[in-house]
mmCIF file of C-alpha atoms in Angstrom:
data_model
loop_
_atom_site.group_PDB
_atom_site.id
_atom_site.type_symbol
_atom_site.label_atom_id
_atom_site.label_comp_id
_atom_site.label_asym_id
_atom_site.label_seq_id
_atom_site.Cartn_x
_atom_site.Cartn_y
_atom_site.Cartn_z
ATOM 1 C CA UNK A 25 -20.404 -37.365 -37.849
ATOM 2 C CA UNK A 26 -18.924 -35.196 -35.403
ATOM 3 C CA UNK A 27 -19.287 -31.556 -35.591
ATOM 4 C CA UNK A 28 -16.083 -29.411 -36.097
ATOM 5 C CA UNK A 29 -15.064 -27.353 -33.214
ATOM 6 C CA UNK A 30 -15.722 -23.627 -33.891
ATOM 7 C CA UNK A 31 -12.831 -21.430 -34.922
ATOM 8 C CA UNK A 32 -11.810 -18.429 -32.655
ATOM 9 C CA UNK A 33 -10.197 -15.214 -32.778
ATOM 10 C CA UNK A 34 -8.635 -13.438 -30.087
ATOM 11 C CA UNK A 35 -8.054 -9.739 -30.146
ATOM 12 C CA UNK A 36 -5.705 -8.240 -27.891
ATOM 13 C CA UNK A 37 -2.703 -10.254 -26.152
ATOM 14 C CA UNK A 38 -2.395 -9.564 -22.576
ATOM 15 C CA UNK A 39 -1.475 -11.197 -19.306
ATOM 16 C CA UNK A 40 -5.110 -13.113 -18.985
ATOM 17 C CA UNK A 41 -5.690 -13.665 -22.885
ATOM 18 C CA UNK A 42 -2.342 -15.044 -23.644
ATOM 19 C CA UNK A 43 -3.279 -18.444 -21.414
ATOM 20 C CA UNK A 44 -6.401 -18.188 -22.944
ATOM 21 C CA UNK A 45 -5.067 -18.891 -26.369
ATOM 22 C CA UNK A 46 -2.926 -21.628 -24.973
ATOM 23 C CA UNK A 47 -5.854 -23.488 -23.328
ATOM 24 C CA UNK A 48 -8.167 -23.117 -26.597
ATOM 25 C CA UNK A 49 -5.172 -24.621 -28.706
ATOM 26 C CA UNK A 50 -4.766 -27.354 -26.473
ATOM 27 C CA UNK A 51 -8.540 -27.974 -26.647
ATOM 28 C CA UNK A 52 -8.117 -28.287 -30.273
ATOM 29 C CA UNK A 53 -9.636 -25.323 -31.698
ATOM 30 C CA UNK A 54 -8.330 -23.444 -34.615
ATOM 31 C CA UNK A 55 -7.241 -19.888 -33.070
ATOM 32 C CA UNK A 56 -6.298 -16.514 -35.072
ATOM 33 C CA UNK A 57 -4.773 -13.578 -32.927
ATOM 34 C CA UNK A 58 -3.852 -10.285 -33.469
ATOM 35 C CA UNK A 59 -2.705 -7.281 -31.509
ATOM 36 C CA UNK A 60 -1.732 -3.763 -31.777
ATOM 37 C CA UNK A 61 1.808 -4.736 -30.856
ATOM 38 C CA UNK A 62 2.463 -7.299 -33.336
ATOM 39 C CA UNK A 63 5.375 -9.087 -31.645
ATOM 40 C CA UNK A 64 2.936 -10.143 -28.779
ATOM 41 C CA UNK A 65 0.647 -12.033 -31.392
ATOM 42 C CA UNK A 66 3.776 -13.351 -33.160
ATOM 43 C CA UNK A 67 4.916 -14.628 -29.851
ATOM 44 C CA UNK A 68 1.966 -16.344 -28.805
ATOM 45 C CA UNK A 69 1.600 -17.887 -32.099
ATOM 46 C CA UNK A 70 5.071 -19.249 -32.280
ATOM 47 C CA UNK A 71 4.421 -20.746 -28.677
ATOM 48 C CA UNK A 72 1.008 -22.134 -29.593
ATOM 49 C CA UNK A 73 0.708 -22.625 -33.343
ATOM 50 C CA UNK A 74 -2.239 -19.970 -33.704
ATOM 51 C CA UNK A 75 -2.362 -17.980 -36.820
ATOM 52 C CA UNK A 76 -1.788 -14.253 -36.725
ATOM 53 C CA UNK A 77 -4.300 -11.485 -38.535
ATOM 54 C CA UNK A 78 -2.896 -8.423 -39.502
ATOM 55 C CA UNK A 79 -5.981 -6.486 -38.528
ATOM 56 C CA UNK A 80 -8.964 -6.979 -36.181
ATOM 57 C CA UNK A 81 -11.245 -7.142 -39.445
ATOM 58 C CA UNK A 82 -9.122 -9.910 -40.642
ATOM 59 C CA UNK A 83 -9.291 -11.944 -37.318
ATOM 60 C CA UNK A 84 -13.041 -11.372 -36.712
ATOM 61 C CA UNK A 85 -13.775 -12.688 -40.355
ATOM 62 C CA UNK A 86 -11.971 -15.806 -39.711
ATOM 63 C CA UNK A 87 -13.973 -16.926 -36.473
ATOM 64 C CA UNK A 88 -17.062 -18.220 -35.216
ATOM 65 C CA UNK A 89 -16.215 -16.815 -31.986
ATOM 66 C CA UNK A 90 -14.388 -13.799 -31.450
ATOM 67 C CA UNK A 91 -12.827 -12.962 -28.022
ATOM 68 C CA UNK A 92 -11.820 -9.406 -27.475
ATOM 69 C CA UNK A 93 -9.520 -8.567 -24.603
ATOM 70 C CA UNK A 94 -8.445 -5.002 -24.453
ATOM 71 C CA UNK A 95 -7.080 -2.262 -21.882
ATOM 72 C CA UNK A 96 -9.822 0.449 -21.839
ATOM 73 C CA UNK A 97 -12.903 1.784 -23.412
ATOM 74 C CA UNK A 98 -10.861 3.846 -25.977
ATOM 75 C CA UNK A 99 -8.991 0.833 -27.074
ATOM 76 C CA UNK A 100 -12.069 -0.974 -27.524
ATOM 77 C CA UNK A 101 -13.798 1.798 -29.672
ATOM 78 C CA UNK A 102 -10.785 1.702 -31.890
ATOM 79 C CA UNK A 103 -10.553 -1.805 -32.503
ATOM 80 C CA UNK A 104 -14.325 -2.300 -33.519
ATOM 81 C CA UNK A 105 -14.723 0.809 -35.714
ATOM 82 C CA UNK A 106 -12.925 1.834 -39.048
ATOM 83 C CA UNK A 107 -12.222 -0.221 -41.937
ATOM 84 C CA UNK A 108 -9.932 -2.561 -40.461
ATOM 85 C CA UNK A 109 -12.155 -2.876 -37.198
ATOM 86 C CA UNK A 110 -14.319 -5.749 -36.030
ATOM 87 C CA UNK A 111 -17.369 -4.548 -37.249
ATOM 88 C CA UNK A 112 -16.073 -4.393 -40.743
ATOM 89 C CA UNK A 113 -15.117 -8.134 -40.684
ATOM 90 C CA UNK A 114 -17.336 -10.122 -38.209
ATOM 91 C CA UNK A 115 -19.690 -12.208 -40.138
ATOM 92 C CA UNK A 116 -23.335 -13.304 -39.668
ATOM 93 C CA UNK A 117 -23.824 -15.893 -36.724
ATOM 94 C CA UNK A 118 -20.541 -14.984 -35.190
ATOM 95 C CA UNK A 119 -20.549 -14.282 -31.421
ATOM 96 C CA UNK A 120 -18.191 -11.717 -30.092
ATOM 97 C CA UNK A 121 -17.245 -12.138 -26.283
ATOM 98 C CA UNK A 122 -16.361 -8.851 -25.162
ATOM 99 C CA UNK A 123 -13.952 -9.565 -21.935
ATOM 100 C CA UNK A 124 -12.540 -6.159 -21.508
ATOM 101 C CA UNK A 125 -13.151 -4.096 -18.206
ATOM 102 C CA UNK A 126 -15.131 -1.351 -19.873
ATOM 103 C CA UNK A 127 -17.778 0.836 -19.076
ATOM 104 C CA UNK A 128 -21.548 -0.779 -19.324
ATOM 105 C CA UNK A 129 -22.630 1.925 -21.712
ATOM 106 C CA UNK A 130 -20.063 1.037 -24.030
ATOM 107 C CA UNK A 131 -21.017 -2.488 -24.420
ATOM 108 C CA UNK A 132 -24.837 -1.179 -24.816
ATOM 109 C CA UNK A 133 -23.496 0.753 -27.552
ATOM 110 C CA UNK A 134 -21.744 -1.937 -29.610
ATOM 111 C CA UNK A 135 -24.254 -4.452 -29.037
ATOM 112 C CA UNK A 136 -26.593 -3.353 -31.693
ATOM 113 C CA UNK A 137 -23.837 -2.275 -34.138
ATOM 114 C CA UNK A 138 -22.645 -5.977 -33.895
ATOM 115 C CA UNK A 139 -26.410 -7.195 -34.533
ATOM 116 C CA UNK A 140 -26.598 -5.193 -37.559
ATOM 117 C CA UNK A 141 -23.676 -7.352 -39.024
ATOM 118 C CA UNK A 142 -25.942 -10.408 -38.199
ATOM 119 C CA UNK A 143 -23.811 -11.414 -35.192
ATOM 120 C CA UNK A 144 -24.413 -11.211 -31.242
ATOM 121 C CA UNK A 145 -21.946 -9.469 -28.742
ATOM 122 C CA UNK A 146 -21.915 -10.688 -25.111
ATOM 123 C CA UNK A 147 -20.117 -8.788 -22.401
ATOM 124 C CA UNK A 148 -18.025 -11.446 -20.806
ATOM 125 C CA UNK A 149 -15.594 -10.004 -18.554
ATOM 126 C CA UNK A 150 -13.793 -12.355 -16.606
ATOM 127 C CA UNK A 151 -12.755 -12.496 -12.734
ATOM 128 C CA UNK A 152 -9.540 -14.058 -11.622
ATOM 129 C CA UNK A 153 -5.770 -14.113 -11.621
ATOM 130 C CA UNK A 154 -3.232 -15.204 -14.141
ATOM 131 C CA UNK A 155 -2.600 -18.373 -12.409
ATOM 132 C CA UNK A 156 -6.605 -19.229 -12.678
ATOM 133 C CA UNK A 157 -6.532 -18.207 -16.268
ATOM 134 C CA UNK A 158 -3.594 -20.816 -16.844
ATOM 135 C CA UNK A 159 -5.627 -23.490 -14.921
ATOM 136 C CA UNK A 160 -8.996 -22.830 -17.003
ATOM 137 C CA UNK A 161 -10.526 -21.567 -13.436
ATOM 138 C CA UNK A 162 -11.668 -17.978 -14.338
ATOM 139 C CA UNK A 163 -15.155 -16.888 -13.699
ATOM 140 C CA UNK A 164 -17.010 -15.284 -16.833
ATOM 141 C CA UNK A 165 -19.646 -12.525 -15.902
ATOM 142 C CA UNK A 166 -21.957 -12.319 -18.603
ATOM 143 C CA UNK A 167 -24.597 -9.904 -19.852
ATOM 144 C CA UNK A 168 -26.483 -10.562 -23.119
ATOM 145 C CA UNK A 169 -29.044 -12.989 -24.994
ATOM 146 C CA UNK A 170 -28.807 -16.578 -23.108
ATOM 147 C CA UNK A 171 -29.352 -18.070 -26.440
ATOM 148 C CA UNK A 172 -25.923 -16.898 -27.418
ATOM 149 C CA UNK A 173 -24.359 -17.679 -24.142
ATOM 150 C CA UNK A 174 -25.802 -21.463 -24.449
ATOM 151 C CA UNK A 175 -24.267 -21.570 -28.055
ATOM 152 C CA UNK A 176 -20.712 -20.557 -26.773
ATOM 153 C CA UNK A 177 -20.674 -22.142 -23.417
ATOM 154 C CA UNK A 178 -18.719 -25.435 -24.358
ATOM 155 C CA UNK A 179 -15.898 -23.130 -25.430
ATOM 156 C CA UNK A 180 -16.257 -20.919 -22.420
ATOM 157 C CA UNK A 181 -16.084 -24.104 -20.053
ATOM 158 C CA UNK A 182 -12.530 -24.635 -21.672
ATOM 159 C CA UNK A 183 -11.388 -21.584 -19.770
ATOM 160 C CA UNK A 184 -13.717 -21.141 -16.706
ATOM 161 C CA UNK A 185 -15.162 -23.112 -13.924
ATOM 162 C CA UNK A 186 -17.703 -20.924 -13.500
ATOM 163 C CA UNK A 187 -20.136 -19.030 -16.264
ATOM 164 C CA UNK A 188 -22.527 -16.485 -14.349
ATOM 165 C CA UNK A 189 -25.244 -14.977 -16.545
ATOM 166 C CA UNK A 190 -26.789 -11.571 -15.095
ATOM 167 C CA UNK A 191 -29.396 -10.682 -17.630
ATOM 168 C CA UNK A 192 -29.371 -8.026 -20.389
ATOM 169 C CA UNK A 193 -26.449 -6.471 -22.337
ATOM 170 C CA UNK A 194 -23.955 -4.648 -19.880
ATOM 171 C CA UNK A 195 -24.861 -6.416 -16.915
ATOM 172 C CA UNK A 196 -21.822 -8.459 -17.047
ATOM 173 C CA UNK A 197 -19.687 -5.671 -17.197
ATOM 174 C CA UNK A 198 -21.644 -3.899 -14.119
ATOM 175 C CA UNK A 199 -20.712 -6.892 -12.172
ATOM 176 C CA UNK A 200 -17.139 -6.937 -13.162
ATOM 177 C CA UNK A 201 -16.824 -3.317 -11.747
ATOM 178 C CA UNK A 202 -18.582 -4.212 -8.492
ATOM 179 C CA UNK A 203 -16.456 -7.152 -7.795
ATOM 180 C CA UNK A 204 -13.342 -4.774 -8.805
ATOM 181 C CA UNK A 205 -14.592 -2.286 -6.288
ATOM 182 C CA UNK A 206 -14.812 -4.864 -3.646
ATOM 183 C CA UNK A 207 -11.163 -6.226 -4.564
ATOM 184 C CA UNK A 208 -9.753 -2.596 -4.485
ATOM 185 C CA UNK A 209 -11.131 -2.291 -1.116
ATOM 186 C CA UNK A 210 -9.853 -5.713 0.135
ATOM 187 C CA UNK A 211 -6.337 -4.753 -1.373
ATOM 188 C CA UNK A 212 -6.432 -1.237 0.525
ATOM 189 C CA UNK A 213 -7.414 -3.212 3.915
ATOM 190 C CA UNK A 214 -5.091 -5.983 3.421
ATOM 191 C CA UNK A 215 -2.097 -3.310 2.837
ATOM 192 C CA UNK A 216 -3.106 -1.307 6.052
ATOM 193 C CA UNK A 217 -3.409 -4.674 8.221
ATOM 194 C CA UNK A 218 -0.143 -5.926 6.817
ATOM 195 C CA UNK A 219 1.836 -2.596 7.468
ATOM 196 C CA UNK A 220 0.067 -2.327 10.992
ATOM 197 C CA UNK A 221 1.535 -5.775 11.968
ATOM 198 C CA UNK A 222 4.916 -4.891 10.465
ATOM 199 C CA UNK A 223 5.087 -1.745 12.708
ATOM 200 C CA UNK A 224 4.104 -3.377 15.648
ATOM 201 C CA UNK A 225 7.156 -5.845 15.179
ATOM 202 C CA UNK A 226 5.558 -9.004 13.408
ATOM 203 C CA UNK A 227 7.540 -10.426 10.512
ATOM 204 C CA UNK A 228 5.968 -9.489 7.259
ATOM 205 C CA UNK A 229 5.886 -13.169 5.903
ATOM 206 C CA UNK A 230 4.640 -14.650 9.419
ATOM 207 C CA UNK A 231 2.020 -11.655 9.291
ATOM 208 C CA UNK A 232 0.646 -12.407 6.045
ATOM 209 C CA UNK A 233 0.718 -16.446 6.617
ATOM 210 C CA UNK A 234 -1.762 -15.513 9.555
ATOM 211 C CA UNK A 235 -4.215 -13.746 7.142
ATOM 212 C CA UNK A 236 -3.913 -17.032 4.922
ATOM 213 C CA UNK A 237 -4.764 -19.072 7.642
ATOM 214 C CA UNK A 238 -7.620 -17.143 9.239
ATOM 215 C CA UNK A 239 -11.321 -16.133 8.248
ATOM 216 C CA UNK A 240 -9.601 -13.576 6.276
ATOM 217 C CA UNK A 241 -8.338 -16.163 3.883
ATOM 218 C CA UNK A 242 -10.194 -15.190 0.666
ATOM 219 C CA UNK A 243 -8.773 -16.318 -2.924
ATOM 220 C CA UNK A 244 -7.546 -12.773 -3.238
ATOM 221 C CA UNK A 245 -5.589 -12.946 -0.250
ATOM 222 C CA UNK A 246 -4.156 -16.318 -1.130
ATOM 223 C CA UNK A 247 -2.988 -15.750 -4.603
ATOM 224 C CA UNK A 248 -1.464 -11.999 -3.608
ATOM 225 C CA UNK A 249 1.060 -13.743 -1.095
ATOM 226 C CA UNK A 250 4.068 -13.038 -3.053
ATOM 227 C CA UNK A 251 3.102 -9.750 -4.389
ATOM 228 C CA UNK A 252 2.803 -8.419 -0.714
ATOM 229 C CA UNK A 253 5.727 -10.252 0.984
ATOM 230 C CA UNK A 254 8.065 -9.967 -1.845
ATOM 231 C CA UNK A 255 6.861 -7.147 -3.878
ATOM 232 C CA UNK A 256 9.881 -6.558 -5.907
ATOM 233 C CA UNK A 257 10.287 -10.066 -7.115
ATOM 234 C CA UNK A 258 6.822 -11.271 -7.901
ATOM 235 C CA UNK A 259 4.988 -11.198 -11.112
ATOM 236 C CA UNK A 260 2.737 -8.364 -11.990
ATOM 237 C CA UNK A 261 -1.218 -9.381 -11.532
ATOM 238 C CA UNK A 262 -2.425 -5.910 -12.757
ATOM 239 C CA UNK A 263 -0.746 -2.173 -13.079
ATOM 240 C CA UNK A 264 -1.704 0.500 -10.747
ATOM 241 C CA UNK A 265 -2.414 2.380 -14.042
ATOM 242 C CA UNK A 266 -5.331 -0.270 -14.905
ATOM 243 C CA UNK A 267 -6.612 -0.271 -11.181
ATOM 244 C CA UNK A 268 -6.795 3.595 -11.459
ATOM 245 C CA UNK A 269 -8.871 3.065 -14.531
ATOM 246 C CA UNK A 270 -11.054 0.637 -13.117
ATOM 247 C CA UNK A 271 -11.499 3.059 -10.151
ATOM 248 C CA UNK A 272 -12.861 5.711 -12.537
ATOM 249 C CA UNK A 273 -15.114 3.459 -14.326
ATOM 250 C CA UNK A 274 -16.695 2.236 -10.695
ATOM 251 C CA UNK A 275 -17.157 5.960 -9.768
ATOM 252 C CA UNK A 276 -18.894 6.896 -12.874
ATOM 253 C CA UNK A 277 -21.127 3.803 -12.390
ATOM 254 C CA UNK A 278 -21.698 4.678 -8.964
ATOM 255 C CA UNK A 279 -22.455 8.241 -9.879
ATOM 256 C CA UNK A 280 -25.016 7.218 -12.547
ATOM 257 C CA UNK A 281 -27.006 5.247 -10.454
ATOM 258 C CA UNK A 282 -26.566 7.146 -7.038
ATOM 259 C CA UNK A 283 -24.837 4.437 -5.199
ATOM 260 C CA UNK A 284 -22.930 5.696 -2.253
ATOM 261 C CA UNK A 285 -19.406 4.884 -2.108
ATOM 262 C CA UNK A 286 -17.698 6.072 0.925
ATOM 263 C CA UNK A 287 -14.913 2.943 0.614
ATOM 264 C CA UNK A 288 -14.187 4.108 -2.998
ATOM 265 C CA UNK A 289 -13.640 7.451 -1.651
ATOM 266 C CA UNK A 290 -11.057 6.368 0.545
ATOM 267 C CA UNK A 291 -9.166 4.186 -1.784
ATOM 268 C CA UNK A 292 -9.095 6.852 -4.535
ATOM 269 C CA UNK A 293 -6.822 9.090 -2.140
ATOM 270 C CA UNK A 294 -4.067 6.222 -2.068
ATOM 271 C CA UNK A 295 -4.466 5.302 -5.363
ATOM 272 C CA UNK A 296 -3.987 9.135 -6.582
ATOM 273 C CA UNK A 297 -0.909 9.320 -4.219
ATOM 274 C CA UNK A 298 0.570 6.289 -5.608
ATOM 275 C CA UNK A 299 -0.018 7.446 -9.143
ATOM 276 C CA UNK A 300 1.349 10.984 -8.208
ATOM 277 C CA UNK A 301 4.633 9.235 -7.049
ATOM 278 C CA UNK A 302 5.081 7.670 -10.644
ATOM 279 C CA UNK A 303 4.095 4.098 -9.580
ATOM 280 C CA UNK A 304 1.725 3.672 -12.310
ATOM 281 C CA UNK A 305 3.721 0.398 -13.888
ATOM 282 C CA UNK A 306 4.099 -1.242 -10.769
ATOM 283 C CA UNK A 307 1.740 -3.939 -9.439
ATOM 284 C CA UNK A 308 -1.484 -2.264 -8.376
ATOM 285 C CA UNK A 309 -1.963 -4.291 -5.270
ATOM 286 C CA UNK A 310 1.394 -4.565 -3.608
ATOM 287 C CA UNK A 311 2.472 -1.130 -4.116
ATOM 288 C CA UNK A 312 -0.232 -0.038 -1.714
ATOM 289 C CA UNK A 313 1.474 -1.410 1.285
ATOM 290 C CA UNK A 314 4.665 -0.090 0.132
ATOM 291 C CA UNK A 315 3.267 3.500 -0.185
ATOM 292 C CA UNK A 316 1.898 2.905 3.325
ATOM 293 C CA UNK A 317 5.395 1.904 4.464
ATOM 294 C CA UNK A 318 6.942 4.925 2.861
ATOM 295 C CA UNK A 319 4.252 7.150 4.687
ATOM 296 C CA UNK A 320 4.825 5.421 7.990
ATOM 297 C CA UNK A 321 8.656 5.967 7.731
ATOM 298 C CA UNK A 322 8.210 9.556 6.389
ATOM 299 C CA UNK A 323 6.084 10.840 9.257
ATOM 300 C CA UNK A 324 8.352 9.120 11.772
ATOM 301 C CA UNK A 325 11.213 11.160 9.900
ATOM 302 C CA UNK A 326 13.099 8.186 8.589
ATOM 303 C CA UNK A 327 14.282 7.993 5.064
ATOM 304 C CA UNK A 328 12.637 6.159 2.324
ATOM 305 C CA UNK A 329 11.193 6.524 -1.102
ATOM 306 C CA UNK A 330 7.702 5.518 -2.178
ATOM 307 C CA UNK A 331 7.549 1.822 -3.016
ATOM 308 C CA UNK A 332 10.599 0.940 -1.278
ATOM 309 C CA UNK A 333 10.095 -2.218 0.369
ATOM 310 C CA UNK A 334 10.725 -2.361 4.483
ATOM 311 C CA UNK A 335 13.969 -4.957 4.429
ATOM 312 C CA UNK A 336 13.722 -5.490 8.027
ATOM 313 C CA UNK A 337 10.862 -7.966 7.652
#
């Protein structure tokens, strides 16, 4: 007798979670989706044949595994609590995968509430781009009971090539913030280096291609080429407002554990300037290079608006 595949619910449909639904449906799983903006849920359901639930409670009640992917701590709190929240619907034996990038303390607060319902919460934020999500090549960063992770590992393997377990509840979220801190520093350094090469007379695309063929050729550098070389045409990986949100979470974590973060302080100045310029809906990586170009032309007494690309390269 062949065991039936576990049923899934995906709560929150965004840039990363949408391709997760696609992959899970292709693998044969029954998937129920819900989203605060219902049109997004309907859209992915039309594409994949997933079912649509009216509330997080309804979605959670339908599933053996619940995947939550939301914007921030506030959204997570709203979706778990209340008469239509996840906690009101989750069944005993269910595993909740909390993939949102949120504070570790938020996870540690929610985990015992989920346990009271006879279910288990794992913090499972992901590292990777939309392209990697589409190919099933994400990395899961996991905190929580290993036995629960072992139960859901076959489903995670549909979505990721690496599943890394760091220990108790909240440790996956800690690791996600540490990685995002590193990526933010890489983004600002990459922006500075690219603008340096441009200002010194090197063609933008040629300079970036040199980065991708040097010791600097990390995956982050490789998959962000279009965003840096053709920033007004490339797809948005992550908005500046989300980058700023993560920076605040990283700063709070660093303060709570007494970790020195001089690089983060330097990054904050550029992020704050970009936010003040009204660029919060732009790609949070490529906009940094555009802002540096604007700053350079302004210092030289040349015209230019924040975010205006250097069209000579």
